[in-house]
XYZ file of C-alpha atoms in Angstrom:
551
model
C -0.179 -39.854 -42.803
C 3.449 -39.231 -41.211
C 3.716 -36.006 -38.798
C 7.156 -35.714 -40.233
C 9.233 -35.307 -42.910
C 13.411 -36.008 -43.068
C 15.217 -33.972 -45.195
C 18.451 -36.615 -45.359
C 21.367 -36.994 -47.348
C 23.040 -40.347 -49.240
C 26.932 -40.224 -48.126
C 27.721 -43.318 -50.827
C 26.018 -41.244 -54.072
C 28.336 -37.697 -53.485
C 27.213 -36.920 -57.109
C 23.798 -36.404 -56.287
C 24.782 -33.355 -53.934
C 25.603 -31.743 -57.272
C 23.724 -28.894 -58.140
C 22.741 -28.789 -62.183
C 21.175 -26.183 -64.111
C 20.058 -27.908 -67.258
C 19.641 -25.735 -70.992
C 17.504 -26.068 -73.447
C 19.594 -28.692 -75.085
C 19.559 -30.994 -71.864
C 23.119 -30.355 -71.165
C 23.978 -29.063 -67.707
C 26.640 -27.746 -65.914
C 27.135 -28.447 -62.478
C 28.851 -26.748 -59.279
C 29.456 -28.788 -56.347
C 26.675 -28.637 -53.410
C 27.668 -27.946 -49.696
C 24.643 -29.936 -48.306
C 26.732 -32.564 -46.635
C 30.474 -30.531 -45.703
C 31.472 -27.174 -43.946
C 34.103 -25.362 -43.234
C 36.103 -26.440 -40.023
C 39.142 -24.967 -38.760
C 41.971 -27.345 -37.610
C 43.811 -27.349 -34.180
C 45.735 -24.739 -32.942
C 49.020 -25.284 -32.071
C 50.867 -27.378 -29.261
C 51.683 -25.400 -26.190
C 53.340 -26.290 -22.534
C 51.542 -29.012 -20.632
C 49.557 -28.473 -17.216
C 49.972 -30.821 -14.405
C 47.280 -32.862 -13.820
C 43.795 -33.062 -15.165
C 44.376 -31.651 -18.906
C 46.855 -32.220 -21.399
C 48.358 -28.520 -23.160
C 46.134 -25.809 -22.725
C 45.437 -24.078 -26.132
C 46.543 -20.776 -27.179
C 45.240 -18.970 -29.973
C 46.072 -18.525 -33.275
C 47.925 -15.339 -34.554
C 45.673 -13.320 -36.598
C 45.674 -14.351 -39.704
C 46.632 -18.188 -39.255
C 43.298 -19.457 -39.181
C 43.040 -21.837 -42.350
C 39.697 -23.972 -43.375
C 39.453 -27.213 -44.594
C 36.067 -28.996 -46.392
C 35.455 -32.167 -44.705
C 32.775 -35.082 -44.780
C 30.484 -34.799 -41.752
C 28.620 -38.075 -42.802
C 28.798 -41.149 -40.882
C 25.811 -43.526 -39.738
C 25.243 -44.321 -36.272
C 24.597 -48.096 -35.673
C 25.094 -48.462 -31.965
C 25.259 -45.619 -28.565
C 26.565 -48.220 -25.805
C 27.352 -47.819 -22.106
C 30.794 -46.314 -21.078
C 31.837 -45.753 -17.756
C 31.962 -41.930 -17.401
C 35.051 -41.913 -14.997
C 37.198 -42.732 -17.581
C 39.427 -40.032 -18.936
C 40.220 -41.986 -22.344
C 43.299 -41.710 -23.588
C 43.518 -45.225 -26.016
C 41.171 -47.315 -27.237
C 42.496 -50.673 -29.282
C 40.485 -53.975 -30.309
C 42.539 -57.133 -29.884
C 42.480 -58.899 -33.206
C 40.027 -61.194 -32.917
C 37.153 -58.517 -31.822
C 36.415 -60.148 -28.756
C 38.080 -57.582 -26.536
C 38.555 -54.070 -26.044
C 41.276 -52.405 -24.642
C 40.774 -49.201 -22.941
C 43.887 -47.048 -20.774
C 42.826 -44.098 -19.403
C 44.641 -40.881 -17.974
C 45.528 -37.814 -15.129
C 47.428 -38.747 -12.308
C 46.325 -41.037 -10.008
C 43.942 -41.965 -11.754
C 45.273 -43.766 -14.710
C 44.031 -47.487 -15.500
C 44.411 -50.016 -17.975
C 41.041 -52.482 -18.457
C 39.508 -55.118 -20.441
C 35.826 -54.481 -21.645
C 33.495 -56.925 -23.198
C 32.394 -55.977 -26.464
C 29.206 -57.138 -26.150
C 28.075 -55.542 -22.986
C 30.846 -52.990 -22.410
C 31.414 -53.944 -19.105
C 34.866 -53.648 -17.752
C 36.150 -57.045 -17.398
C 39.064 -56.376 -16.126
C 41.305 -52.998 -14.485
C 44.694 -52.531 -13.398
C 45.332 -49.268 -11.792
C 48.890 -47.666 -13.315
C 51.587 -46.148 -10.811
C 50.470 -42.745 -9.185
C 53.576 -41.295 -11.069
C 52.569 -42.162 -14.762
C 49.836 -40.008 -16.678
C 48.272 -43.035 -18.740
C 48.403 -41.994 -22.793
C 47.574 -44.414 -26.021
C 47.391 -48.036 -25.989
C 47.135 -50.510 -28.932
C 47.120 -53.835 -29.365
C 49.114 -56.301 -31.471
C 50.872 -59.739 -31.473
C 54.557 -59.954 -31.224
C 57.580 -61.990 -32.814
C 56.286 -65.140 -31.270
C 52.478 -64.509 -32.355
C 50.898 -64.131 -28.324
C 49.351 -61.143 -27.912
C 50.460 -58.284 -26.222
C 49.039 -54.595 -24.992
C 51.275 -51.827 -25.561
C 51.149 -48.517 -23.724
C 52.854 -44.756 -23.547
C 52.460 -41.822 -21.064
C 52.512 -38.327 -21.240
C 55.579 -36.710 -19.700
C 57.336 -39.856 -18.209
C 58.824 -40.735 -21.777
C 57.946 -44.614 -20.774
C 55.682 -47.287 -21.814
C 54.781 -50.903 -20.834
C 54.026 -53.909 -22.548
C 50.921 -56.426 -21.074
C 50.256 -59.911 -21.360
C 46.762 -58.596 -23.061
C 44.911 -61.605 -21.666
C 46.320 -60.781 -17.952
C 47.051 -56.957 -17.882
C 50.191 -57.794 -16.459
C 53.119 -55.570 -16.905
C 55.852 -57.455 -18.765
C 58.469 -54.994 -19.911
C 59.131 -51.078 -19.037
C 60.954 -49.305 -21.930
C 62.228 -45.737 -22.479
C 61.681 -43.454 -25.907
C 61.688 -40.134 -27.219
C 59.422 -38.242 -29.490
C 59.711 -34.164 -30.336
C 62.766 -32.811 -27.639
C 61.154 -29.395 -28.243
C 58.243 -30.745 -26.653
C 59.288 -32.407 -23.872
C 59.537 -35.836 -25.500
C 55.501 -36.826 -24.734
C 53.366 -39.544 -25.859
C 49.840 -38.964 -26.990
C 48.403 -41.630 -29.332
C 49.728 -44.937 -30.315
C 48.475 -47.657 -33.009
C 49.616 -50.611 -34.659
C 50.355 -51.162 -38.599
C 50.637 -55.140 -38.629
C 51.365 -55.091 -42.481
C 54.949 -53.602 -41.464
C 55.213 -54.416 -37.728
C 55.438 -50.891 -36.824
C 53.879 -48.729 -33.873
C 52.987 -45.009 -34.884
C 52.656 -43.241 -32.543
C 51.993 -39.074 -31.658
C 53.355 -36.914 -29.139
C 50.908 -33.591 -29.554
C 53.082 -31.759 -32.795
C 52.552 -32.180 -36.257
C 54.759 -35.265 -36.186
C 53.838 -39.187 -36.388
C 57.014 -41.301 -35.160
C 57.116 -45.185 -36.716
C 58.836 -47.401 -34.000
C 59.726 -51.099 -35.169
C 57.494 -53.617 -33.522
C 60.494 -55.929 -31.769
C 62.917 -53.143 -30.952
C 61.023 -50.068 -30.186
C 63.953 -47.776 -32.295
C 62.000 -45.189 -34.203
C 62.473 -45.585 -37.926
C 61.259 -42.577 -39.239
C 58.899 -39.562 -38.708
C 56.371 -37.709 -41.110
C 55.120 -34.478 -40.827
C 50.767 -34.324 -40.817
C 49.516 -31.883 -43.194
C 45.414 -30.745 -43.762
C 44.260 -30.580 -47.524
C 45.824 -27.329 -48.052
C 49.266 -28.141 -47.054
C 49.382 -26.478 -43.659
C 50.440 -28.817 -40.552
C 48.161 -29.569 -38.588
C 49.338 -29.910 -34.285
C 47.531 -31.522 -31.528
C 47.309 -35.140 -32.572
C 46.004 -37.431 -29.814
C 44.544 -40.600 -29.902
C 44.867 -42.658 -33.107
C 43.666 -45.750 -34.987
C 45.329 -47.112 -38.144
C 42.628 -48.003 -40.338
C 42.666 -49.308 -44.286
C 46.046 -48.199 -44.731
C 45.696 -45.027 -43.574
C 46.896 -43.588 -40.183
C 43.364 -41.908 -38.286
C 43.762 -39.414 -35.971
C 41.888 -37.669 -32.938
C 42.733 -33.567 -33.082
C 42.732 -32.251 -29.533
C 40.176 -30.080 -28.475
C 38.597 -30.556 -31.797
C 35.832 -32.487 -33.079
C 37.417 -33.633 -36.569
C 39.114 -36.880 -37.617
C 41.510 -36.983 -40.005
C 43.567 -39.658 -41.629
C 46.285 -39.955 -43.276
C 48.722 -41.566 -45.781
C 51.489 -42.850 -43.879
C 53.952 -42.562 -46.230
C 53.532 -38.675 -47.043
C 51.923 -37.556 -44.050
C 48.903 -35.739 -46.392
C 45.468 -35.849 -45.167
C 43.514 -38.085 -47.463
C 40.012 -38.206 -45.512
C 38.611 -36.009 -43.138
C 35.474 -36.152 -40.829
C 33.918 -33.323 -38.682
C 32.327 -35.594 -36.061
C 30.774 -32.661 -34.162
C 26.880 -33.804 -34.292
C 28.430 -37.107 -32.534
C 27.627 -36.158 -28.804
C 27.806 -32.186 -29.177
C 30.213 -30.511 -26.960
C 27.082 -28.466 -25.535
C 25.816 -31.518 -23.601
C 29.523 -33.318 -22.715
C 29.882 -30.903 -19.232
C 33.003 -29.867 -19.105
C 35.570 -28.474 -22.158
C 37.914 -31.124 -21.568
C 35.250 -34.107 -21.917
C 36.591 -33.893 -25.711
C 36.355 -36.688 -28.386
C 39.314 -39.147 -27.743
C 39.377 -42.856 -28.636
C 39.098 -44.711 -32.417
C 38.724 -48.294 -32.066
C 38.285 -50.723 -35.553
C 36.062 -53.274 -35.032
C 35.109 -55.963 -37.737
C 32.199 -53.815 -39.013
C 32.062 -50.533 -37.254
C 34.543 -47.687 -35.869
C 33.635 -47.691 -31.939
C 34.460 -43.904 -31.179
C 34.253 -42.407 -27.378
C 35.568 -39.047 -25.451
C 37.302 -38.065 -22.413
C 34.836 -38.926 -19.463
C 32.094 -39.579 -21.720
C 29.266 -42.026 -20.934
C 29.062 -43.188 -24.095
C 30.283 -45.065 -26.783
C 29.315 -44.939 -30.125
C 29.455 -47.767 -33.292
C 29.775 -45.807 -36.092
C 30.945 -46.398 -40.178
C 31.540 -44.171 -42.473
C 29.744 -45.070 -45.976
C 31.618 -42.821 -47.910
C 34.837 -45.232 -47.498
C 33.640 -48.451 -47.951
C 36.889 -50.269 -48.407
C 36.924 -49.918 -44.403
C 34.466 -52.634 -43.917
C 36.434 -55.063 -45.754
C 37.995 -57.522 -42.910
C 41.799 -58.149 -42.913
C 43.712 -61.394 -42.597
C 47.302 -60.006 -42.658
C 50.424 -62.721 -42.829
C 53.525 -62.566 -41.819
C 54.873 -61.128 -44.596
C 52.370 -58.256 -44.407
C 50.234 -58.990 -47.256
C 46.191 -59.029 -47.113
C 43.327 -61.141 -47.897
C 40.062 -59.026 -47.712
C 36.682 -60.589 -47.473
C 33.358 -58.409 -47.749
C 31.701 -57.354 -44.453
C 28.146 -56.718 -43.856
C 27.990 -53.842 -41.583
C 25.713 -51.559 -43.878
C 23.957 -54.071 -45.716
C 20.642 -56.551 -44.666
C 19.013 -58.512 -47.032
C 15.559 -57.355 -47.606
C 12.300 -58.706 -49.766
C 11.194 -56.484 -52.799
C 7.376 -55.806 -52.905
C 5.127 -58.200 -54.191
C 2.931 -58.853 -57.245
C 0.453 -55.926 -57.803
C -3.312 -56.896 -56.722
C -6.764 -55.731 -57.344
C -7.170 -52.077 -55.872
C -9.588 -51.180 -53.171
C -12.314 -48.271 -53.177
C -11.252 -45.722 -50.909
C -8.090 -45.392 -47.934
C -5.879 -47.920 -49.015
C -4.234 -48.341 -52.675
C -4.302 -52.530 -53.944
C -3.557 -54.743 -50.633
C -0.556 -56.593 -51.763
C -0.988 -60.821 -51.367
C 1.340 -63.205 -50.567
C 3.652 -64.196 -52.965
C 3.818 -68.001 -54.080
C 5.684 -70.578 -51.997
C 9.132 -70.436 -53.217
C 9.065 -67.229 -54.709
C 10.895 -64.672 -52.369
C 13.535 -63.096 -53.577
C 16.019 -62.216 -51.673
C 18.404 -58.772 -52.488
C 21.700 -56.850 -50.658
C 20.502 -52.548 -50.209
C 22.369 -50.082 -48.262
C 20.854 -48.925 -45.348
C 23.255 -45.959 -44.939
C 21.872 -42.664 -44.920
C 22.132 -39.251 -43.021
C 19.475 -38.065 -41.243
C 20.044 -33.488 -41.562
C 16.883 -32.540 -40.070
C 13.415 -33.889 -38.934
C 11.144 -31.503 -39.471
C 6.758 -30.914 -39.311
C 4.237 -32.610 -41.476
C 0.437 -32.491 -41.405
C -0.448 -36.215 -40.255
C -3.660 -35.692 -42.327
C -1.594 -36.161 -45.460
C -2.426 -39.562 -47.311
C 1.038 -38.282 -49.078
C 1.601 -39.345 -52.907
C 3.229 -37.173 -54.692
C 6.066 -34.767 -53.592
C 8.298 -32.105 -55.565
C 10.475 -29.277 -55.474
C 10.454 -26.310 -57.494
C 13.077 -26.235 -59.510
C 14.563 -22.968 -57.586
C 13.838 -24.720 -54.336
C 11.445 -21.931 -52.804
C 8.677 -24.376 -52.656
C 7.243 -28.142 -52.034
C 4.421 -28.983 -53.820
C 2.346 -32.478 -52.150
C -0.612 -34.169 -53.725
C -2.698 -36.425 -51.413
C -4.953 -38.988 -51.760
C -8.543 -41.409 -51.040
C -11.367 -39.976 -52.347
C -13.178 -36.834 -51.000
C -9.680 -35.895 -49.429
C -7.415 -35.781 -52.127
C -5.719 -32.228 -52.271
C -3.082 -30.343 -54.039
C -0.685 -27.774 -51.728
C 2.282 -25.727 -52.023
C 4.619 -25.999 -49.005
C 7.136 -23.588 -47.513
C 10.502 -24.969 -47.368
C 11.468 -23.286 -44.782
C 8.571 -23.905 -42.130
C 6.995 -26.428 -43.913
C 3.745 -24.934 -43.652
C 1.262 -25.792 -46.041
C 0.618 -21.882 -47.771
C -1.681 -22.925 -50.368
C -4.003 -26.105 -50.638
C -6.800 -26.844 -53.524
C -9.190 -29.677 -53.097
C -9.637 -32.314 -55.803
C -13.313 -33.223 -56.938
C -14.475 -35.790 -55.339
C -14.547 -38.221 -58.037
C -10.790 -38.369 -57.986
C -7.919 -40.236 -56.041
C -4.972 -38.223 -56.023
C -2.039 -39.678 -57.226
C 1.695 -38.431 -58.056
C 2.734 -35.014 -58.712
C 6.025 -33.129 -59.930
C 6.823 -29.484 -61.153
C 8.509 -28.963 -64.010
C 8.608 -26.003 -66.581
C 6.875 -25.883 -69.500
C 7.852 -25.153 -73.741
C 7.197 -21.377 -72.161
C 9.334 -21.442 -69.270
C 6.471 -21.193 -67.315
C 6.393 -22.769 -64.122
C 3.880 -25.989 -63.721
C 2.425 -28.548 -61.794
C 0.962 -32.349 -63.282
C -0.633 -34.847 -61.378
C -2.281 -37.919 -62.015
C -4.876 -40.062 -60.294
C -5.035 -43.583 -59.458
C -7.802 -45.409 -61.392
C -10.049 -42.434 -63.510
C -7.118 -42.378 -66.251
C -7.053 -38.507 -65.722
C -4.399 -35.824 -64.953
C -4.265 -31.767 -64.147
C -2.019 -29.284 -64.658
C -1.930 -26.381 -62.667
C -0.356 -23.082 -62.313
C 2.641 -23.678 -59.917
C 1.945 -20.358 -58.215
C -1.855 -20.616 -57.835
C -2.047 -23.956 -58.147
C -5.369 -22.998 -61.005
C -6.109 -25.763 -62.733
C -5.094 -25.375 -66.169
C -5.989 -28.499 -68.088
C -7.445 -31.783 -67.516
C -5.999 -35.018 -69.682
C -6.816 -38.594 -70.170
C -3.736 -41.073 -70.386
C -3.160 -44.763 -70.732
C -0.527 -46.695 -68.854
C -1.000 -50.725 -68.724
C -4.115 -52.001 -69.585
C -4.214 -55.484 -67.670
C -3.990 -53.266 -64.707
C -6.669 -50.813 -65.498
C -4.624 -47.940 -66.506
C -3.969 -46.809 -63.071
C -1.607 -43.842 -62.263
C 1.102 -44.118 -59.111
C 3.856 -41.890 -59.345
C 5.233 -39.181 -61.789
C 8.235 -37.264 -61.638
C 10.310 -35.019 -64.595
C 13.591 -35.542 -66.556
C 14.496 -31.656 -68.027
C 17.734 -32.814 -70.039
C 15.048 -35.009 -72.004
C 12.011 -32.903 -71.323
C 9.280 -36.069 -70.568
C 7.633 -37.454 -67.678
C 8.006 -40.821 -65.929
C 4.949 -42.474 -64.601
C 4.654 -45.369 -63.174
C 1.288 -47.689 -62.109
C 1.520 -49.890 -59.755
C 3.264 -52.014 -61.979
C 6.753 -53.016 -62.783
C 6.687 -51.003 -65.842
C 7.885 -47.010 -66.322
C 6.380 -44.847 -68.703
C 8.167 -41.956 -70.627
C 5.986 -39.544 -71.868
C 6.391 -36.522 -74.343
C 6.184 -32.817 -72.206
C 4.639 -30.744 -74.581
C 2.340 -33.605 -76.101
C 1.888 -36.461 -72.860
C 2.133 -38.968 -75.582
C 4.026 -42.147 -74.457
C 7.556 -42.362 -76.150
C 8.411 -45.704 -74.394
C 8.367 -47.786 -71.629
C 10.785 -50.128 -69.699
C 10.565 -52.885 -67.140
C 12.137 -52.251 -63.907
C 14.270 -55.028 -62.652
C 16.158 -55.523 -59.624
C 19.848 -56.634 -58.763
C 19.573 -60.166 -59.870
C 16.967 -59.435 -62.815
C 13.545 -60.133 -60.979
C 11.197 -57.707 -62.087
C 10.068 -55.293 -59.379
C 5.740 -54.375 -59.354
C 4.453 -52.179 -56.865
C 6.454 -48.923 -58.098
C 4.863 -45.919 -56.837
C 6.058 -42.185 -55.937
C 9.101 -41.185 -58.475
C 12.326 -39.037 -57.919
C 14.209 -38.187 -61.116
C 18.029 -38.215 -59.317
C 21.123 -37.723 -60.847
C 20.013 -39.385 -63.742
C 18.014 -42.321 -62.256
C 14.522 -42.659 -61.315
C 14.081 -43.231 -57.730
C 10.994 -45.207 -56.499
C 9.250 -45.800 -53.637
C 8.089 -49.390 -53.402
C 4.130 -49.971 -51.803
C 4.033 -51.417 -48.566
């Protein structure tokens, strides 16, 4: 009965975005889907500064230099927090510990260096910069005699200061250079404590390493996209799991990269963020990576935002850091996408009409307790009819339609949906006497297209035409007998051409296509061997059977 249907995506499983066309045999061949990447372009390239508000103005390409990249645009959400829209952020750092963030923000003026609480986001603290500075990158990081310490560049002034980071006060003033050809500015700046270096980025292609206790630059990479061209315009930057992450200006995409060779190793289009439709003004552009102990806080120039974010395709990031002195690691698992959870319990007598078999309590003593990711991306929400008592849902193998079977008696029906509007364009009652169950298409020892479903407790299934949805033949089946022989979900395995059904149970039935006799059955247990009853609507996925659990 949901008014709504998600059509979502599983960042951690990227083989299940494969597309496979199975033969006869059951082998299949696969070409890589493009359900969860697009094609982005990278920044343009770095031009002569304005004076004030905005950094370089963009200029565009010459014809013909435009170059695209693939890149992940999957990332889970966990948090939007407050974030005071004044603030034209240019760095964003966490102190060690995670129980501050460091924010220094930009234009003349206007520049500041705060303290905000991470658990209410309030600036704790703000200490205005000198009218003649244009505030860049900050990062934290303890020095030589372990106390910890706030460092900070500008943009044009080729200076940066060093802060007690409890106090904000200013402790030393120091001079550097970056890129002569472009004016020697400072962008970005982070903090790599396994080697005591700063890295730091000045608008090029380039990243400059600075040693920690003398600030002398010890050597430069260029930054390169997937396809080898250099990519300009890097701002604001976080070193993260080894890798060096970095804000593209005027651009929506994050990209990190190996340190050593300057190659782009991961890349995110971060566009669906906070589109740039509702941010105001062009220059209110994504700037600020900050890595907490389990999430990526990510904000923008003058946005009023602030968003906790991971990334589940790169799990190794939510592994938390103890680095010595010697710049070695000890990693210990965090729990940023995971909750513990309670499977279904035991399977119970079934009731007459709305409701499938109310689930009791299980025994004192007998919860079991199991780690699941809750990571997934949401692509689209889009109509259902709230009418639906939903238990069975398929595709057609070419994808141009959904087929649904309902349930409860005297309202069970079978439709075909259009994938597009996700209209119902077709829908056949069941007779009365039946409670719709599970449903998938598959194609038959013809190649015909077909429909099966089975019902919950009158040991009988249908197949129909897929296009008319005519019923073509009525069967009787067994599944387990202690539990009356019910029916719950089916779905369809082509490489091995059989069913799965399961009932209610913690048991999954194979059947034979052509004949529906059972070839086999297995019990379903869950990470720490504890069988699992209440399965109920199937998914045949990338070789594993997916199952909704009742209640």
């Amino acid at each position: 009965r949901w008014d709504r249907m998600y059509k979502v995506v599983f960042p951690d499983w990227p083989s299940l975005l494969l597309t496979a066309t199975v033969d006869e045999n059951g082998s299949g061949e696969y070409e890589k889907d493009d359900a969860v990447t697009e094609e982005v372009l990278p920044g343009s390239k770095n031009d002569p500064p304005v004076t004030d508000a905005n950094e370089p103005v963009e200029e565009e390409e010459e014809a013909g230099d435009e170059i695209q990249n693939i890149i992940v645009n999957t990332f889970t959400v966990l948090e939007q927090v407050n974030h005071d829209q004044s603030s034209f952020t240019q760095g964003l750092s966490y102190s060690d510990d995670g129980t501050v963030i460091f924010e220094t923000t930009g234009l003349y003026r206007q520049s500041k260096v705060r303290r905000l609480n991470p658990d209410t986001f309030d600036v704790e603290l703000s200490v205005d910069t000198d009218d003649a500075y244009f505030g860049e990158g900050c990062t934290f990081y303890t020095d030589a005699d372990g106390k910890g310490r706030l460092i900070e560049i500008t943009w044009l002034e080729q200076t940066g200061f060093i802060y007690d980071s409890k106090t904000l006060e200013k402790l030393e003033e120091f001079k550097y250079t970056t890129t002569p050809e472009n004016r020697n500015q400072g962008w970005g700046i982070t903090y790599d404590a396994s080697k005591q270096e700063f890295i730091v980025s000045d608008g090029t292609q380039y990243l400059y390493f600075w040693d920690r206790d003398t600030l002398a630059e010890k050597r430069k990479v260029t930054v390169t996209r997937f396809d080898g061209r250099e990519q300009k315009q890097l701002n604001e930057l976080e070193y993260m799991d080894g890798l060096v992450c970095c804000n593209i200006w005027h651009r929506d995409d994050i990209i990190c990269v190996d340190p050593v060779t300057g190659k782009s190793v991961r890349e995110y289009d971060m566009s669906s963020l906070w589109p740039a439709n509702q941010r105001g003004n062009g220059e209110n552009v994504l700037n600020g990576i900050a890595l907490g102990k389990d999430h990526v806080l990510l904000t923008g120039k003058r946005w009023d935002r602030m968003y906790k974010v991971v990334f589940p395709d790169w799990p190794s990031l939510l592994l938390t850091t103890t680095v010595d002195e010697n710049g070695s690691g000890e990693y210990e698992k965090d729990d940023a996408v995971t909750e513990e959870v309670l499977p279904g319990s035991k399977n119970d007598p079934p009731v007459t009409d709305a409701n499938e078999p109310v689930e009791e309590e299980e025994e004192a003593g007998d919860e079991i307790q199991n780690i699941i990711v809750n990571t997934f991306t949401v692509l689209e929400q889009v109509n259902h009819d709230q009418s639906s008592f939903t238990q069975g849902l398929s595709y057609s193998d070419d994808g141009t339609v959904i087929f649904e079977t309902t349930g409860l008696y005297r309202q069970s029906k079978v439709r075909r949906l259009n994938p597009d509007t996700f209209d119902v364009e077709l829908s056949v009652d069941t007779d009365d006497a039946y409670f719709g169950e599970g449903c998938t298409f598959y194609t038959d020892a013809d190649g015909k297209g077909r429909l099966i479903e089975i019902t919950w407790l009158e040991q009988t299934g249908f197949i129909y035409d897929s296009k008319t949805l005519e019923k073509l033949e009525e069967f009787k089946y067994t599944t387990t007998p202690e539990n009356r022989n019910q029916g719950w979900g089916i779905t369809y395995d082509a490489s091995k051409q059989e069913f799965i059904v399961s009932d209610g149970t913690q048991y999954l039935y194979f059947w034979d296509r052509d004949t529906l006799a059972e070839k086999r059955k297995v019990t379903v247990t869950r990470f720490d061997g504890r069988e699992q009853k209440q399965l109920n609507e199937l998914e045949y996925m990338d070789g594993l059977v997916c199952c909704n659990i009742w209640h």
